[in-house]
XYZ file of C-alpha atoms in Angstrom:
683
model
C 0.009 0.007 0.007
C 1.366 3.418 -1.063
C 1.893 5.833 1.841
C 0.293 9.301 1.634
C 2.284 12.145 3.204
C 2.960 15.866 2.985
C 6.157 17.314 4.434
C 6.343 21.012 5.342
C 9.905 22.297 5.803
C 9.444 25.315 8.071
C 11.488 28.468 8.071
C 12.052 30.208 11.399
C 8.572 30.485 12.910
C 7.839 33.880 14.565
C 4.904 35.533 16.345
C 3.781 36.823 19.717
C 4.044 34.280 22.528
C 3.796 34.278 26.320
C 6.251 31.383 26.379
C 9.770 32.660 27.073
C 11.145 29.581 25.265
C 10.158 31.211 21.949
C 12.074 34.429 22.621
C 15.214 32.951 21.013
C 13.599 33.281 17.568
C 15.249 36.373 16.106
C 12.131 38.494 15.214
C 10.655 37.668 18.636
C 13.881 38.496 20.463
C 14.331 41.765 18.606
C 10.707 42.782 19.213
C 11.027 41.987 22.916
C 14.192 44.107 23.208
C 12.524 46.888 21.239
C 9.523 46.859 23.580
C 11.946 47.708 26.418
C 13.753 50.519 24.563
C 16.881 48.355 24.440
C 19.853 47.948 22.075
C 19.879 45.587 19.075
C 23.407 44.310 18.457
C 23.977 43.385 14.796
C 26.926 41.042 14.441
C 28.723 41.347 11.106
C 26.504 44.333 10.365
C 23.359 42.204 10.390
C 24.088 40.660 6.975
C 22.854 37.193 7.941
C 19.951 35.871 5.853
C 16.857 34.366 7.454
C 13.818 32.673 5.936
C 10.832 33.418 8.154
C 7.229 32.314 8.426
C 4.405 33.665 10.644
C 3.105 31.199 13.239
C -0.549 31.655 12.309
C 0.178 30.976 8.641
C 1.918 27.744 9.654
C -1.258 26.582 11.359
C -3.329 27.694 8.352
C -1.109 25.748 5.955
C -1.427 22.538 8.002
C -5.206 22.781 7.733
C -5.003 23.736 4.050
C -2.890 20.721 3.128
C -5.097 18.400 5.145
C -8.093 19.489 3.055
C -6.260 19.158 -0.312
C -6.957 15.547 -1.325
C -5.219 16.109 -4.661
C -1.830 16.702 -3.066
C 0.129 13.767 -1.666
C 3.675 12.502 -1.255
C 5.097 16.036 -1.591
C 7.601 18.207 0.267
C 7.174 21.986 0.495
C 9.285 24.773 1.884
C 7.001 26.895 4.047
C 8.466 30.406 4.276
C 6.998 33.859 3.789
C 9.893 36.339 3.954
C 13.594 36.022 3.291
C 15.310 38.978 4.955
C 18.526 39.980 6.632
C 18.920 40.445 10.388
C 19.411 44.161 9.727
C 16.070 44.296 7.870
C 14.297 42.991 10.989
C 16.147 45.466 13.221
C 15.145 48.372 11.003
C 11.473 47.337 11.182
C 11.790 47.358 14.994
C 13.378 50.816 14.772
C 10.436 51.963 12.631
C 7.941 51.103 15.375
C 10.103 52.232 18.290
C 12.566 54.969 17.321
C 13.928 55.005 20.910
C 15.924 51.764 20.413
C 19.608 51.697 19.484
C 21.046 49.683 16.567
C 24.708 48.765 17.091
C 26.639 47.080 14.270
C 29.858 45.074 14.734
C 32.515 44.262 12.135
C 33.344 40.742 13.251
C 33.144 37.994 10.678
C 30.913 34.984 11.222
C 31.363 31.661 9.369
C 27.781 31.267 8.174
C 25.622 34.053 6.771
C 22.580 31.740 6.580
C 20.548 30.534 3.638
C 17.187 31.078 2.021
C 14.351 28.701 1.270
C 12.236 29.145 -1.847
C 8.449 29.177 -1.361
C 7.586 29.029 -5.076
C 6.377 25.436 -4.869
C 3.914 26.033 -2.021
C 2.590 29.190 -3.706
C 1.798 27.136 -6.876
C -0.751 25.185 -4.750
C -2.634 28.503 -4.404
C -1.958 28.717 -0.678
C -1.917 32.375 0.319
C -0.032 33.910 3.241
C -2.163 36.352 5.204
C 0.322 37.703 7.724
C 3.489 39.712 7.139
C 6.647 40.438 9.101
C 6.072 44.160 9.396
C 2.657 43.906 11.028
C 3.743 41.010 13.238
C 6.692 42.965 14.676
C 4.414 45.937 15.268
C 1.996 43.667 17.196
C 4.742 42.038 19.270
C 6.320 45.369 20.284
C 2.894 46.707 21.197
C 1.878 43.723 23.356
C 5.200 43.348 25.149
C 5.367 47.132 25.752
C 2.045 46.977 27.611
C 3.406 44.263 29.835
C 6.532 46.236 30.617
C 4.648 49.399 31.484
C 4.200 47.849 34.919
C 7.185 49.111 36.883
C 6.288 47.962 40.383
C 8.260 45.225 42.058
C 4.904 43.786 42.890
C 1.751 44.592 41.009
C -1.833 43.510 40.892
C -3.570 42.662 37.679
C -7.300 42.345 37.033
C -8.697 39.738 34.682
C -9.253 40.853 31.092
C -11.678 40.080 28.263
C -14.428 39.170 30.719
C -17.449 37.233 29.477
C -20.585 37.338 31.603
C -23.867 35.505 31.025
C -26.553 33.816 33.106
C -24.124 31.034 34.081
C -21.551 33.415 35.612
C -18.296 35.019 34.520
C -15.104 34.111 32.643
C -12.061 36.275 33.349
C -8.734 35.784 31.593
C -5.218 36.303 32.947
C -2.367 36.352 30.416
C 0.950 34.969 31.705
C 4.220 36.520 30.590
C 6.195 33.319 31.120
C 5.396 29.613 31.307
C 4.565 27.867 34.594
C 5.169 24.294 35.600
C 3.668 24.193 39.091
C 0.350 25.274 40.585
C -0.175 25.372 44.337
C -3.743 25.489 45.664
C -3.537 27.333 48.992
C -6.250 27.853 51.604
C -5.679 30.558 54.219
C -7.703 31.653 57.234
C -8.658 35.241 58.058
C -6.181 36.877 60.464
C -3.236 34.672 59.446
C -0.083 35.398 57.451
C 1.878 33.566 54.803
C 5.184 34.042 53.032
C 7.583 36.305 54.977
C 10.144 35.189 52.445
C 11.618 35.969 49.060
C 12.514 34.045 45.904
C 16.060 34.544 44.566
C 15.215 33.394 41.041
C 11.496 32.748 40.613
C 8.772 35.196 39.687
C 5.682 34.221 41.677
C 2.073 34.757 40.699
C -0.855 34.445 43.094
C -4.382 34.342 41.661
C -7.101 34.854 44.285
C -10.182 32.710 43.624
C -11.862 33.607 46.926
C -11.184 36.155 49.645
C -8.682 38.999 50.040
C -5.228 39.718 51.452
C -2.866 42.642 52.104
C 0.465 42.146 50.394
C 3.470 43.752 52.110
C 6.641 43.832 50.016
C 10.114 45.375 49.818
C 12.959 45.315 47.288
C 15.964 43.591 48.897
C 18.379 44.748 46.212
C 17.826 48.443 46.987
C 18.688 49.523 50.538
C 16.542 52.665 50.224
C 13.501 50.757 49.058
C 10.378 51.461 51.161
C 8.058 48.882 52.592
C 4.851 48.958 50.519
C 1.391 47.467 50.867
C -1.173 46.440 48.270
C -4.620 44.866 48.548
C -5.253 41.804 46.374
C -8.940 41.057 45.911
C -10.916 38.091 44.577
C -10.294 37.644 40.841
C -7.005 39.567 40.934
C -3.487 38.227 40.389
C -0.479 39.450 42.356
C 2.897 39.205 40.586
C 6.044 39.276 42.726
C 9.471 39.613 41.128
C 12.640 37.817 42.314
C 14.489 39.217 45.393
C 11.385 41.016 46.655
C 10.523 40.128 50.241
C 6.762 39.699 50.671
C 4.205 38.807 53.270
C 0.497 38.060 52.881
C -1.846 39.263 55.643
C -5.267 37.685 55.156
C -8.193 40.016 55.810
C -10.705 37.314 54.785
C -10.775 33.527 54.478
C -8.893 33.141 51.196
C -8.167 30.545 48.535
C -5.550 31.343 45.893
C -3.494 29.624 43.192
C 0.285 29.956 43.447
C 1.622 29.833 39.854
C 5.382 29.374 39.473
C 7.995 28.405 36.937
C 10.422 26.425 39.013
C 10.018 24.398 42.161
C 7.893 24.243 45.271
C 9.397 21.139 46.874
C 9.442 21.471 50.642
C 12.818 19.712 50.750
C 14.371 22.777 49.146
C 12.393 25.363 51.095
C 14.815 27.864 52.541
C 17.662 26.530 50.396
C 17.056 27.427 46.748
C 13.645 28.576 45.532
C 12.401 30.278 48.717
C 14.436 32.052 51.419
C 12.884 32.964 54.778
C 12.789 36.708 55.495
C 10.508 37.727 58.350
C 9.727 41.438 58.091
C 6.059 41.478 59.207
C 5.613 40.250 62.782
C 2.366 39.578 64.630
C 2.230 43.097 66.036
C 2.430 44.622 62.552
C -0.076 42.106 61.220
C -2.608 43.107 63.864
C -1.946 46.808 63.179
C -2.591 46.361 59.449
C -5.789 44.396 60.000
C -7.091 47.034 62.433
C -6.346 50.149 60.367
C -6.501 49.163 56.682
C -9.198 50.811 54.587
C -10.582 48.635 51.815
C -13.244 50.934 50.362
C -13.552 54.559 49.287
C -14.364 56.943 52.115
C -16.451 59.064 49.785
C -18.493 56.603 47.698
C -17.812 53.116 49.095
C -16.170 51.747 45.930
C -14.011 48.687 46.774
C -11.789 48.826 43.690
C -9.074 51.295 44.675
C -5.743 51.739 42.851
C -2.470 52.639 44.558
C -1.063 55.991 43.427
C 2.109 56.371 45.462
C 3.743 54.850 48.498
C 5.960 56.921 50.823
C 6.800 53.857 52.891
C 5.945 53.225 56.549
C 5.910 56.568 58.397
C 5.242 57.934 61.901
C 2.344 60.235 62.723
C 3.670 63.531 61.363
C 2.720 65.859 64.214
C 3.349 63.443 67.078
C 6.739 64.819 68.040
C 8.858 62.798 70.476
C 9.650 64.030 73.985
C 12.832 61.939 74.059
C 15.019 60.778 71.205
C 14.593 57.095 72.028
C 10.826 57.238 72.513
C 9.036 54.636 70.444
C 6.684 55.801 67.718
C 4.179 53.732 65.744
C 4.718 53.404 61.992
C 1.893 53.089 59.500
C 1.847 52.700 55.707
C 1.678 56.143 54.087
C 0.092 55.438 50.715
C -2.435 57.201 48.533
C -5.096 55.297 46.599
C -7.317 56.515 43.771
C -11.025 55.806 43.341
C -11.961 55.578 39.655
C -15.656 55.911 40.499
C -15.771 59.258 42.358
C -12.126 60.340 41.682
C -11.289 60.892 45.346
C -7.725 60.215 46.472
C -7.276 58.842 49.978
C -4.927 57.075 52.352
C -4.843 53.287 52.505
C -5.087 53.259 56.325
C -7.098 54.938 59.056
C -5.282 55.875 62.240
C -7.269 56.366 65.433
C -7.944 60.161 65.429
C -7.459 60.309 69.221
C -3.797 59.378 68.643
C -3.348 62.371 66.325
C -5.629 65.130 67.574
C -6.083 64.764 71.321
C -2.893 66.746 72.008
C -1.966 68.795 68.954
C 1.186 70.889 68.673
C 0.380 72.781 65.473
C -0.989 76.264 66.116
C -2.223 78.247 63.133
C -1.702 81.589 64.883
C 2.069 81.137 64.853
C 2.106 82.173 61.215
C 1.457 85.810 60.267
C 0.471 84.559 56.794
C -2.350 82.522 58.266
C -3.511 85.274 60.619
C -3.799 87.682 57.691
C -5.504 85.018 55.599
C -8.339 84.607 58.119
C -8.732 88.353 58.675
C -9.290 88.871 54.941
C -11.600 85.835 54.761
C -13.779 87.064 57.634
C -14.320 90.464 55.971
C -15.184 88.726 52.741
C -17.817 86.446 54.375
C -19.428 89.293 56.367
C -19.919 91.324 53.234
C -20.960 88.451 50.957
C -23.477 86.817 53.329
C -24.618 90.015 55.081
C -23.624 88.691 58.505
C -24.674 90.717 61.576
C -22.541 90.960 64.767
C -25.517 90.550 67.129
C -27.617 88.025 65.170
C -25.422 85.834 62.994
C -24.062 82.564 64.339
C -20.674 81.356 63.111
C -19.255 77.899 63.879
C -15.706 76.825 63.028
C -14.958 73.091 62.724
C -11.454 72.146 63.773
C -10.952 75.639 65.099
C -7.410 75.107 66.381
C -6.465 78.003 68.695
C -9.341 80.147 67.419
C -7.384 81.853 64.615
C -10.310 81.881 62.116
C -12.859 83.104 64.700
C -10.682 85.861 66.218
C -11.385 88.340 63.381
C -15.133 87.912 64.032
C -14.566 88.429 67.775
C -12.562 91.583 67.060
C -15.557 92.857 65.025
C -17.860 92.311 68.046
C -19.629 89.164 66.818
C -21.423 87.614 69.794
C -22.403 84.137 68.541
C -19.166 82.428 67.599
C -18.254 78.865 68.494
C -15.203 76.710 67.880
C -15.199 72.887 67.789
C -11.727 71.505 68.463
C -10.822 67.894 69.464
C -7.318 68.810 70.744
C -7.667 69.503 74.465
C -4.610 71.764 74.635
C -5.753 73.950 71.704
C -9.354 74.223 72.927
C -8.002 75.336 76.293
C -5.823 77.945 74.603
C -8.747 79.308 72.566
C -11.029 79.531 75.617
C -8.268 81.323 77.496
C -8.398 83.956 74.718
C -12.182 84.277 75.160
C -13.091 82.383 72.007
C -15.733 79.894 73.090
C -14.597 76.436 72.025
C -16.013 72.943 72.653
C -13.405 70.252 73.148
C -15.197 67.550 71.147
C -15.015 65.561 67.913
C -17.688 66.421 65.379
C -19.944 63.400 65.855
C -23.728 63.042 65.971
C -23.656 62.143 69.662
C -22.091 65.566 70.371
C -24.438 67.713 68.232
C -26.920 68.154 71.140
C -24.243 70.322 72.838
C -24.662 72.932 70.082
C -27.839 74.889 70.766
C -27.990 77.370 67.920
C -28.186 76.904 64.137
C -25.326 78.443 62.212
C -25.567 81.041 59.456
C -21.992 80.253 58.478
C -19.989 77.082 59.117
C -16.264 77.216 58.497
C -14.071 74.147 58.013
C -10.528 75.201 57.141
C -8.106 72.361 56.444
C -10.143 69.818 58.421
C -12.346 68.182 55.778
C -9.354 66.142 54.701
C -8.915 64.949 58.311
C -12.036 62.829 58.636
C -12.345 59.101 58.138
C -16.091 59.416 58.742
C -16.840 61.867 55.968
C -20.558 61.219 55.719
C -21.098 61.618 59.457
C -19.121 64.838 59.404
C -21.188 66.192 56.519
C -24.427 65.104 58.193
C -23.402 66.968 61.367
C -22.601 70.155 59.460
C -26.003 70.128 57.726
C -27.722 69.457 61.068
C -26.023 72.550 62.554
C -26.781 74.784 59.554
C -29.930 76.899 59.229
C -31.939 76.608 56.003
C -30.342 79.573 54.256
C -26.919 79.089 55.814
C -23.623 78.493 54.010
C -20.776 76.044 54.583
C -17.315 77.216 53.512
C -14.623 74.543 53.282
C -10.921 75.002 52.592
C -8.839 71.972 51.634
C -5.504 71.381 50.013
C -6.156 71.172 46.297
C -5.292 67.875 44.638
C -4.599 69.584 41.316
C -1.846 71.667 42.953
C -0.430 68.569 44.644
C -0.203 66.740 41.321
C 1.062 69.736 39.323
C 3.564 71.069 41.831
C 4.619 67.653 43.182
C 3.869 68.666 46.791
C 3.891 65.055 47.951
C 4.987 66.136 51.432
C 1.457 67.415 52.045
C 0.568 63.737 52.336
C 0.494 62.515 55.949
C -1.748 60.416 58.162
C -3.900 63.290 59.381
C -4.986 63.909 55.807
C -7.163 60.941 54.955
C -8.510 62.559 51.768
C -7.037 64.563 48.874
C -9.743 66.498 47.108
C -10.357 67.853 43.640
C -13.447 69.936 42.859
C -14.654 66.946 40.819
C -14.522 64.599 43.794
C -16.011 67.204 46.171
C -19.021 67.677 43.881
C -19.503 63.910 43.658
C -19.415 63.709 47.453
C -21.872 66.508 48.242
C -24.273 65.373 45.525
C -25.051 62.472 47.839
C -26.599 64.935 50.307
C -28.589 66.928 47.779
C -26.260 69.851 48.479
C -24.762 72.206 45.894
C -21.248 73.601 45.555
C -22.232 76.943 44.058
C -18.862 78.701 44.195
C -15.219 77.646 44.157
C -11.942 79.508 44.145
C -8.244 78.729 44.378
C -6.308 80.101 47.365
C -2.588 80.148 48.198
C -2.492 78.407 51.602
C -0.548 75.162 52.120
C 1.088 75.340 48.727
C -2.255 75.533 46.903
C -5.754 75.018 48.269
C -9.344 75.319 47.122
C -12.217 77.058 48.889
C -15.752 75.814 48.197
C -19.146 77.297 49.145
C -22.049 74.912 49.831
C -25.779 75.359 50.352
C -28.611 72.896 50.874
C -31.176 75.212 49.221
C -31.435 75.630 45.460
C -28.933 78.193 44.259
C -27.343 79.311 41.007
C -23.945 77.724 40.308
C -21.302 80.335 39.537
C -19.133 80.250 36.435
C -15.924 79.653 38.435
C -17.173 76.162 39.364
C -17.647 75.186 35.721
C -14.294 76.665 34.736
C -12.403 74.707 37.423
C -14.119 71.473 36.419
C -13.001 72.011 32.821
C -9.470 72.732 34.003
C -9.403 69.483 36.011
C -10.695 67.416 33.088
C -8.101 68.911 30.763
C -5.350 68.085 33.279
C -6.544 64.475 33.495
C -8.024 64.305 36.989
C -10.187 61.349 35.887
C -7.313 59.393 34.304
C -5.244 56.978 36.368
C -2.232 57.609 34.130
C -2.077 61.150 35.597
C -1.514 59.683 39.051
C 1.042 57.139 37.810
C 3.062 59.964 36.273
C 2.905 61.871 39.569
C 4.306 58.815 41.433
C 7.189 58.415 38.980
C 8.156 62.070 39.460
C 7.964 61.783 43.268
C 10.395 58.846 43.279
C 12.713 60.858 41.037
C 12.552 63.769 43.532
C 13.772 61.432 46.249
C 16.805 60.506 44.193
C 17.586 64.149 43.360
C 17.252 65.420 46.937
C 19.565 62.733 48.319
C 22.138 63.551 45.626
C 21.938 67.311 46.380
C 22.077 66.803 50.156
C 25.334 64.900 49.697
C 26.713 67.846 47.719
C 25.740 70.297 50.484
C 27.475 68.138 53.092
C 30.601 67.499 51.008
C 32.275 70.646 52.288
C 31.766 69.564 55.917
C 29.380 72.487 56.381
C 26.900 72.525 59.200
C 23.403 71.869 57.880
C 20.348 72.787 59.958
C 16.663 72.793 59.136
C 14.093 75.555 59.626
C 10.494 74.690 60.399
C 9.062 71.373 61.549
C 5.566 71.179 60.019
C 3.976 67.822 59.246
C 5.240 68.070 55.659
C 8.809 68.076 56.982
C 8.211 64.805 58.822
C 6.854 63.227 55.632
C 9.707 64.480 53.459
C 12.558 63.648 55.862
C 11.292 60.127 56.501
C 10.612 59.507 52.808
C 14.092 60.709 51.839
C 15.700 58.886 54.748
C 17.466 62.048 55.966
C 18.409 62.115 59.664
C 22.088 62.533 60.638
C 22.621 64.852 57.644
C 20.751 67.618 59.530
C 22.180 68.608 62.939
C 18.926 70.083 64.295
C 15.808 72.016 63.238
C 14.895 75.587 64.216
C 11.264 76.217 65.053
C 9.317 79.426 65.939
C 6.589 77.463 67.741
C 7.812 77.158 71.337
C 5.530 74.172 71.966
C 7.881 72.136 69.747
C 11.185 73.133 71.374
C 13.279 70.325 72.873
C 11.297 67.670 71.027
C 12.326 65.357 68.189
C 10.945 64.733 64.709
C 9.413 61.233 64.805
C 11.123 58.565 62.733
C 14.300 60.447 61.818
C 14.667 61.764 65.440
C 16.195 65.145 64.552
C 16.127 67.519 67.584
C 14.044 70.755 67.431
C 15.437 73.951 68.997
C 14.879 77.700 69.222
C 16.453 80.456 67.104
C 19.209 81.188 69.614
C 20.942 78.006 68.420
C 21.525 79.313 64.881
C 25.155 79.940 63.975
C 25.994 82.235 61.071
C 28.272 79.696 59.413
C 25.415 77.202 58.958
C 23.527 76.346 55.787
C 19.847 76.606 56.659
C 17.473 74.283 54.787
C 13.898 75.620 54.939
C 11.593 72.644 55.415
C 8.460 74.784 55.804
C 8.832 75.764 52.135
C 5.322 77.325 51.933
C 6.529 80.019 54.365
C 9.938 80.469 52.749
C 9.491 84.207 52.012
C 8.086 84.912 55.477
C 10.969 83.040 57.155
C 13.597 84.959 55.124
C 11.938 88.302 55.879
C 11.873 87.512 59.608
C 15.556 86.536 59.588
C 17.175 89.047 57.229
C 20.551 88.809 58.934
C 20.712 85.152 57.854
C 18.931 85.406 54.488
C 22.059 84.469 52.517
C 22.283 81.189 54.427
C 18.788 79.963 53.453
C 18.042 77.235 50.879
C 14.505 76.130 50.048
C 14.202 72.349 50.173
C 12.099 72.563 46.984
C 15.227 73.807 45.179
C 16.906 70.449 45.834
C 14.265 68.464 43.974
C 15.696 69.004 40.503
């Protein structure tokens, strides 16, 4: 019996693949390098000849020949393109001009050969795919994978299909796997506390949720970072990254690895023990982590930036060796309402019960509130004998004092810090030492015509309760005026040091409107102001009122900037990490001449910046005008705080309170030549 056969002699088969074993094929390798802005090295000038064939056309030809009953006992060369190595490199250059082509002059013994495809073409088989488009596709797909720059990142399923039976969600793997571990974990437990020297590890959650804590072991300045991994998401951990899983729910996940999981080699080759989250830290994370949006309740939050584990910014130490608690300082973004917020909630009593920041210390702030009071009196026709004004988070009474000076009788401060409330009452500004909670509202007897909340609306973890309380205290025609640090300024000006644990929320006008819409309230006016490196002031009423043009203009400005696009926040994070590198480099230059370096001003932003940069011994001490802070230490970095008398004229003075730089220089003209703004070290 005569045998029937068809032999296809394949050229080099190319095409996009998630299997790293196929990267050695020259078009694939070149496309992969091109996707990473790399260098293509062309030995012997890239003169080598290659006969290539697209993978999909190979599969098509197999099917085609199977269906051709008239063809038998034949051999065909299956190739599409015969090109040089340099030709392939130039196509890669066409689709990514950033790559480098480097030719060498060395001779190689074999320049390759070509295969003729004339015979297969005579069968009327037609190739549908070409080299040019295939390289474009490969560069595009691999570039998307490499956009992820985190040491650990979380990926949602893609190409979801949902019908009455349920949901299909796909996860594309960037390398092959040979082992799958099915792991069941109980709520309140931990796993890992190790790293993998070689393996990339992927964990796909099928049920439950965990907090991933991770740190780059190859970079000594790498911060400790957290990330929530939810049901249906896959966590990807790169080699030499220490990681710990803290389970916030009963969880089942698949551990997908290329390598080994044998317990005999645990701690020897594939997995090395590295305990960096103990039981105390585990319990802290479980108690303070925030899994949903404070504004709208959305559970799908995306991490914007991590400043590492940090102390409470205003909780100065009495003694250098006093212990201070450290919490993750990370900002997440809500794609639903566009609010930015911290990943954790610290007990407010730890931060506000004894508060050392006094607004009245600054002449800039005193003037700010004097001007504001005059503006409100005129705009809302407030009367000294009749109008009631309540200030939320009133500090030492700085915002109410201008009203008191103008003989207003019905003014009231609400201040949770016992020491500040006492100070305000001592100055005859009536102040209740309470948190703004519904259980405390009964203590406030009179409805307010004007409620002020300056730099406190960012400080609440219970936003809805705070808003409810303000509306309960407000008369029907009353107005609420809120001042908050403006997210747009933070993103534009890279004022990352305005991020600290007291500020749970980081507001844009877009997110503020989305929040107050829930209460049927209207933001009818909005304006930018200069405080705190850029803030926004909003005016709110419960009654129907015409929305002013400035609101619409600011919304347009935010949309143009990209306030609703996550890429905007990713770009911000990249720039912040670059700032850290630049500041450390410039600090080393300042210290190279053995000059004495001291700081000026110890606001919360200084604590954030110094701890993020890892600057401690580089600064001898910090000068502070606020006497309440003298003889204390900045938490974390433990730099001592002193009075002005300790300044020596041969010192370089680094102004940490950069938003008061001009005021500080004007108040210390004899030393003005010695001052450097810390913002000037960021470039």
